[in-house]
Amino acid sequence: MAAKKGRVFSGARPTGRQHLGNYLGAIRNYVALQEAYDCIYCIVDLHALTTLKDTDHLREWTYEMALDWLAAGIEPDRGTILFVQSHVPQVTELHTILSMVTPLGWLTRLPTFKEKVRQHPDNVNYGLVGYPVLMAADITLYKANTVPVGVDQASHLEFTREIVRRFNHHFGEVLVEPQAQYTDFPKVLGIDGRRKMSKSLDNHIEIAASPEEIERRVMQMVTDPARRYRSDPGRPEVCNVFTLHRFFSPDQVAQIEEDCRAAEIGCVECKRLFARNLADYFAPFRQRRAALAADPDRVWEILADGARRASAIASEVIAEVKEAVGLPSAR
Ligand code: TRP
């Protein structure tokens, strides 16, 4: 096998069954990166604790997410490490050490932090302030040089790079400064056609949905709001369905665009076509998912194995870090 370009690390909070936004914005990219990089993918359950009021769903959502990722083509058999953040507790050690070189102002000035404070003014906990420090620990614990993320994570990635520079300046060249690799797909809107697709807004379409469920959700999608009558010409450039056709209907998209502008195709017909293509695209995925779901213990075993492999790397790096900062080793 050709030498790999380096190590990728990325993580996502356990949100359960994945939707089209997760797939187009992250998972698809995670799968592709396995060709050229050694990849480590992490379900960041500790990060989820910073905002989840009730944590009853953490186990179930971790499992469902792992199922989706595996069925979508994350392949531990080909070297990729897939694991659950809390299964490798060295990350909390590194988090503590990095927190000592983190000026508090860097954290409280971050736009992501201010946004969370606006959303949950009654729950501004210490862990929430430290969210980016934990993320920096995730990445640096594995000396990853490439981090695929959405642009919404840009400030966190920049923070990580600054912390690495600061740490290395004080303690020597130990940590690796990672590069962000931003995903190219345009923002995926929900079925409301207005807001970003998200489970919490219930405007999402699950990639594991049955063809019937896909059809039901797709038919609810909002298209060009100015196109009131079937005879009105449509504007594909403002239509979320059209954006998705680009990906899921590559052979038909040029014709759809032309027909929409000429009012030769109506939104109902256009959405039916989209629903069918979407269901076809994910048919092999649904099959693999069903096979995996037949043996849930096996999925947890894959995650446990991932944690063992992640832990082997993490233990070496944490030892190096402790030595660099001057902590006395135990005998
Ligand atoms: N903060 C990221 C998000 O909300 C999730 C995350 C945690 C992450 N640790 C990471 C992403 C490490 C990339 C690398 O989406």
Coordinates of C-alpha atoms and ligand atoms in Angstrom, one line a residue:
M1 CA 0.0 0.0 0.0
A2 CA 1.2 3.5 -0.8
A3 CA 2.4 5.6 2.2
K4 CA -0.4 7.6 3.8
K5 CA -0.4 11.3 3.8
G6 CA -0.7 11.5 7.6
R7 CA -3.3 11.1 10.3
V8 CA -6.8 12.4 10.2
F9 CA -8.9 12.9 13.4
S10 CA -12.5 14.0 13.5
G11 CA -15.3 13.7 16.0
A12 CA -19.0 14.3 16.3
R13 CA -21.4 14.3 19.2
P14 CA -23.6 11.3 19.5
T15 CA -26.9 12.4 18.0
G16 CA -28.3 9.0 17.0
R17 CA -29.5 8.2 13.5
Q18 CA -27.7 10.4 11.0
H19 CA -29.4 12.6 8.5
L20 CA -28.6 13.9 5.0
G21 CA -26.8 16.9 6.5
N22 CA -24.5 14.7 8.5
Y23 CA -23.9 12.5 5.5
L24 CA -23.1 15.2 2.9
G25 CA -21.3 17.4 5.4
A26 CA -19.2 14.8 7.2
I27 CA -19.6 11.1 6.8
R28 CA -19.1 10.9 3.0
N29 CA -15.8 12.8 3.5
Y30 CA -14.7 10.6 6.4
V31 CA -15.2 7.6 4.2
A32 CA -13.3 9.1 1.3
L33 CA -10.3 10.1 3.5
Q34 CA -9.6 6.5 4.4
E35 CA -8.0 6.0 1.0
A36 CA -5.1 8.5 1.6
Y37 CA -4.9 8.9 5.4
D38 CA -4.7 6.9 8.6
C39 CA -8.1 7.8 10.1
I40 CA -9.3 8.1 13.6
Y41 CA -13.0 8.9 14.1
C42 CA -14.5 9.5 17.5
I43 CA -18.0 9.7 18.9
V44 CA -17.5 12.5 21.4
D45 CA -19.8 11.6 24.2
L46 CA -18.1 13.8 26.8
H47 CA -18.6 16.8 24.7
A48 CA -22.3 15.9 24.5
L49 CA -22.5 16.2 28.3
T50 CA -21.8 20.0 28.1
T51 CA -25.3 20.7 26.7
L52 CA -27.5 17.6 27.1
K53 CA -29.9 18.1 30.0
D54 CA -31.1 14.5 30.0
T55 CA -28.4 12.0 29.1
D56 CA -30.8 9.0 28.9
H57 CA -30.2 8.7 25.2
L58 CA -26.4 8.8 25.1
R59 CA -25.9 5.0 24.8
E60 CA -28.6 4.5 22.3
W61 CA -27.5 7.5 20.2
T62 CA -23.9 6.4 20.3
Y63 CA -24.9 3.0 19.1
E64 CA -27.2 4.3 16.3
M65 CA -24.5 6.7 15.1
A66 CA -21.8 4.0 15.1
L67 CA -24.2 1.8 13.0
D68 CA -24.7 4.5 10.5
W69 CA -21.0 5.3 10.2
L70 CA -20.0 1.7 9.8
A71 CA -22.8 1.0 7.3
A72 CA -21.8 4.1 5.3
G73 CA -18.3 2.8 4.8
I74 CA -16.1 3.6 7.9
E75 CA -14.0 0.5 7.8
P76 CA -12.1 -0.6 11.0
D77 CA -11.0 -3.7 9.1
R78 CA -9.0 -1.5 6.8
G79 CA -7.2 0.3 9.6
T80 CA -9.6 3.1 10.6
I81 CA -10.0 3.5 14.3
L82 CA -13.6 4.2 15.4
F83 CA -14.1 4.7 19.1
V84 CA -16.1 6.4 21.8
Q85 CA -14.3 9.4 23.4
S86 CA -15.0 8.4 27.1
H87 CA -13.5 4.9 26.4
V88 CA -10.0 6.5 26.2
P89 CA -9.8 8.6 29.4
Q90 CA -6.3 9.8 28.6
V91 CA -8.1 12.7 26.8
T92 CA -9.3 14.1 30.1
E93 CA -5.7 14.1 31.4
L94 CA -4.5 16.0 28.3
H95 CA -7.5 18.3 28.7
T96 CA -6.4 19.2 32.2
I97 CA -2.8 19.9 31.2
L98 CA -3.8 22.0 28.1
S99 CA -6.2 23.9 30.3
M100 CA -3.2 25.2 32.2
V101 CA -1.8 26.9 29.1
T102 CA -5.2 28.3 28.0
P103 CA -5.9 32.0 28.7
L104 CA -9.6 32.1 29.9
G105 CA -10.2 35.1 27.6
W106 CA -9.5 33.0 24.5
L107 CA -12.4 30.8 25.5
T108 CA -14.9 33.3 26.6
R109 CA -14.3 35.4 23.4
L110 CA -15.1 32.5 21.0
P111 CA -18.3 33.0 19.0
T112 CA -19.4 29.4 19.6
F113 CA -19.2 29.9 23.4
K114 CA -21.2 33.2 23.2
E115 CA -23.8 31.4 21.1
K116 CA -24.2 28.6 23.7
V117 CA -24.5 31.2 26.5
R118 CA -27.3 32.8 24.6
Q119 CA -29.0 29.5 24.1
H120 CA -28.6 28.2 27.6
P121 CA -28.1 31.2 29.9
D122 CA -29.0 29.0 32.9
N123 CA -26.4 26.3 32.2
V124 CA -23.1 28.0 31.6
N125 CA -20.9 25.3 33.2
Y126 CA -17.1 25.0 33.6
G127 CA -17.1 22.1 31.1
L128 CA -18.9 24.2 28.5
V129 CA -16.2 26.9 28.7
G130 CA -13.6 24.3 28.3
Y131 CA -15.3 22.6 25.3
P132 CA -12.6 23.8 22.8
V133 CA -9.9 22.6 25.2
L134 CA -11.3 19.1 25.2
M135 CA -11.5 19.3 21.4
A136 CA -7.9 20.4 21.2
A137 CA -7.0 17.4 23.5
D138 CA -9.0 15.0 21.2
I139 CA -6.9 16.1 18.2
T140 CA -3.5 16.5 19.8
L141 CA -3.7 13.2 21.8
Y142 CA -3.3 11.5 18.4
K143 CA -0.9 14.0 16.8
A144 CA -3.4 14.3 13.9
N145 CA -2.3 16.7 11.2
T146 CA -5.6 16.9 9.3
V147 CA -9.0 17.6 10.8
P148 CA -12.0 17.4 8.5
V149 CA -14.8 19.6 9.9
G150 CA -17.5 22.0 8.9
V151 CA -16.7 25.7 8.7
D152 CA -18.8 26.2 11.9
Q153 CA -15.8 24.6 13.6
A154 CA -13.2 27.1 12.2
S155 CA -12.8 29.0 15.4
H156 CA -12.3 25.8 17.4
L157 CA -9.6 24.6 14.9
E158 CA -7.8 28.0 15.1
F159 CA -8.0 27.7 18.9
T160 CA -6.4 24.3 18.7
R161 CA -3.6 25.6 16.6
E162 CA -2.9 28.4 19.0
I163 CA -2.9 26.1 22.0
V164 CA -0.4 23.8 20.2
R165 CA 1.9 26.7 19.4
R166 CA 1.7 28.0 23.0
F167 CA 2.3 24.5 24.5
N168 CA 5.2 23.8 22.2
H169 CA 6.7 27.2 22.8
H170 CA 6.8 26.5 26.6
F171 CA 7.6 22.8 26.6
G172 CA 9.2 21.9 23.3
E173 CA 8.0 20.5 20.0
V174 CA 5.8 17.8 21.4
L175 CA 2.3 18.4 19.9
V176 CA 1.4 18.6 16.2
E177 CA -0.3 21.7 14.8
P178 CA -3.3 20.4 12.8
Q179 CA -4.7 21.7 9.5
A180 CA -8.4 22.1 9.1
Q181 CA -9.9 20.5 6.0
Y182 CA -13.3 22.1 5.4
T183 CA -16.0 20.2 3.8
D184 CA -17.0 21.4 0.3
F185 CA -20.7 20.6 0.3
P186 CA -23.0 23.7 0.6
K187 CA -25.0 23.9 3.7
V188 CA -27.8 21.3 3.7
L189 CA -31.1 22.9 4.6
G190 CA -33.9 21.0 6.3
I191 CA -37.3 20.1 4.8
D192 CA -38.5 23.6 5.9
G193 CA -36.0 25.0 3.2
R194 CA -34.9 27.7 5.6
R195 CA -32.9 26.4 8.5
K196 CA -29.9 24.0 8.5
M197 CA -31.0 20.4 8.6
S198 CA -31.0 19.2 12.2
K199 CA -32.5 16.5 14.3
S200 CA -33.4 19.0 17.1
L201 CA -35.5 21.0 14.7
D202 CA -37.1 17.9 13.3
N203 CA -36.6 19.1 9.8
H204 CA -34.3 16.2 8.8
I205 CA -34.3 13.1 6.6
E206 CA -32.5 10.1 8.1
I207 CA -30.2 8.2 5.8
A208 CA -31.5 4.9 7.3
A209 CA -35.1 5.8 6.6
S210 CA -37.2 3.3 4.6
P211 CA -38.1 4.3 1.0
E212 CA -41.7 5.0 2.3
E213 CA -40.4 7.3 5.0
I214 CA -38.1 9.0 2.6
E215 CA -41.0 9.7 0.3
R216 CA -43.1 11.0 3.1
R217 CA -40.4 13.4 4.3
V218 CA -39.4 14.5 0.8
M219 CA -43.0 15.4 -0.1
Q220 CA -43.0 17.8 2.8
M221 CA -39.9 19.7 1.5
V222 CA -40.3 23.4 0.8
T223 CA -39.2 24.3 -2.7
D224 CA -39.0 27.8 -4.3
P225 CA -41.5 29.7 -2.2
A226 CA -42.2 32.1 -5.0
R227 CA -43.4 29.3 -7.3
R228 CA -47.1 29.3 -6.3
Y229 CA -48.6 27.6 -9.3
R230 CA -47.5 24.7 -11.4
S231 CA -47.3 27.0 -14.4
D232 CA -44.9 29.4 -12.6
P233 CA -41.3 29.0 -13.7
G234 CA -39.1 27.8 -10.8
R235 CA -35.7 29.1 -9.6
P236 CA -33.5 26.1 -9.0
E237 CA -30.8 28.3 -7.4
V238 CA -33.0 29.0 -4.4
C239 CA -34.5 25.5 -4.1
N240 CA -33.1 23.0 -1.5
V241 CA -34.5 20.1 -3.4
F242 CA -32.5 21.1 -6.4
T243 CA -29.3 21.5 -4.4
L244 CA -29.7 17.9 -3.3
H245 CA -30.6 16.7 -6.9
R246 CA -27.1 17.9 -7.8
F247 CA -25.7 15.2 -5.6
F248 CA -28.3 12.4 -5.9
S249 CA -29.4 12.8 -9.5
P250 CA -26.2 13.6 -11.4
D251 CA -27.5 12.3 -14.7
Q252 CA -30.8 14.1 -14.6
V253 CA -29.8 17.4 -12.9
A254 CA -29.2 19.4 -16.1
Q255 CA -32.6 18.4 -17.5
I256 CA -34.4 19.1 -14.2
E257 CA -32.8 22.6 -14.1
E258 CA -34.0 23.3 -17.6
D259 CA -37.5 21.9 -17.0
C260 CA -37.9 23.7 -13.7
R261 CA -37.1 27.1 -15.2
A262 CA -39.5 26.4 -18.1
A263 CA -42.2 25.1 -15.8
E264 CA -42.1 21.8 -17.7
I265 CA -41.8 19.9 -14.4
G266 CA -43.8 20.6 -11.2
C267 CA -42.4 20.5 -7.7
V268 CA -44.4 17.3 -6.9
E269 CA -43.0 15.4 -9.7
C270 CA -39.5 16.8 -9.1
K271 CA -39.7 15.7 -5.4
R272 CA -41.0 12.2 -6.4
L273 CA -38.0 11.8 -8.6
F274 CA -35.7 13.0 -5.8
A275 CA -37.3 10.6 -3.3
R276 CA -36.7 7.7 -5.6
N277 CA -33.1 8.6 -6.3
L278 CA -32.4 9.1 -2.6
A279 CA -34.0 5.7 -1.7
D280 CA -31.9 4.0 -4.4
Y281 CA -28.7 5.7 -3.4
F282 CA -29.0 4.5 0.2
A283 CA -30.3 0.9 -0.7
P284 CA -26.9 -0.8 -0.2
F285 CA -26.4 1.3 2.9
R286 CA -29.7 0.1 4.4
Q287 CA -28.7 -3.5 3.6
R288 CA -25.4 -3.2 5.4
R289 CA -27.0 -1.5 8.3
A290 CA -29.6 -4.2 8.8
A291 CA -26.8 -6.8 8.7
L292 CA -24.9 -5.0 11.4
A293 CA -28.0 -4.3 13.5
A294 CA -28.6 -8.0 13.7
D295 CA -25.7 -8.3 16.1
P296 CA -25.5 -5.2 18.4
D297 CA -22.8 -6.9 20.6
R298 CA -20.6 -7.0 17.5
V299 CA -21.0 -3.2 17.1
W300 CA -20.0 -2.5 20.7
E301 CA -17.1 -4.9 20.2
I302 CA -15.9 -2.9 17.2
L303 CA -16.0 0.2 19.3
A304 CA -14.1 -1.5 22.2
D305 CA -11.5 -2.6 19.8
G306 CA -11.2 0.9 18.4
A307 CA -10.7 2.2 22.0
R308 CA -7.9 -0.3 22.6
R309 CA -6.1 0.8 19.5
A310 CA -6.7 4.5 20.2
S311 CA -5.5 4.0 23.8
A312 CA -2.2 2.5 22.6
I313 CA -1.4 5.8 20.7
A314 CA -2.8 8.0 23.5
S315 CA -0.7 6.4 26.2
E316 CA 2.5 7.1 24.3
V317 CA 1.6 10.7 23.6
I318 CA 0.4 11.4 27.1
A319 CA 3.6 10.1 28.6
E320 CA 5.6 12.4 26.3
V321 CA 3.4 15.3 27.3
K322 CA 3.8 14.7 31.0
E323 CA 7.6 14.3 30.6
A324 CA 7.7 17.6 28.6
V325 CA 5.8 19.6 31.2
G326 CA 8.0 18.2 34.0
L327 CA 5.5 16.0 35.9
P328 CA 7.4 13.4 37.9
S329 CA 6.7 9.9 36.7
A330 CA 5.4 7.2 39.2
R331 CA 7.7 4.3 39.9
Ligands
TRP1 N1 -16.9 20.3 18.2 C1 -17.2 19.4 17.2 C2 -18.6 19.7 16.7 O1 -19.4 20.2 17.5 C3 -17.1 17.9 17.6 C4 -15.7 17.6 18.0 C5 -15.2 17.3 19.2 C6 -14.6 17.5 17.1 N2 -13.9 16.9 19.1 C7 -13.5 17.1 17.8 C8 -14.4 17.7 15.7 C9 -12.2 16.9 17.3 C10 -13.1 17.5 15.1 C11 -12.1 17.1 15.9 O2 -19.0 19.3 15.6

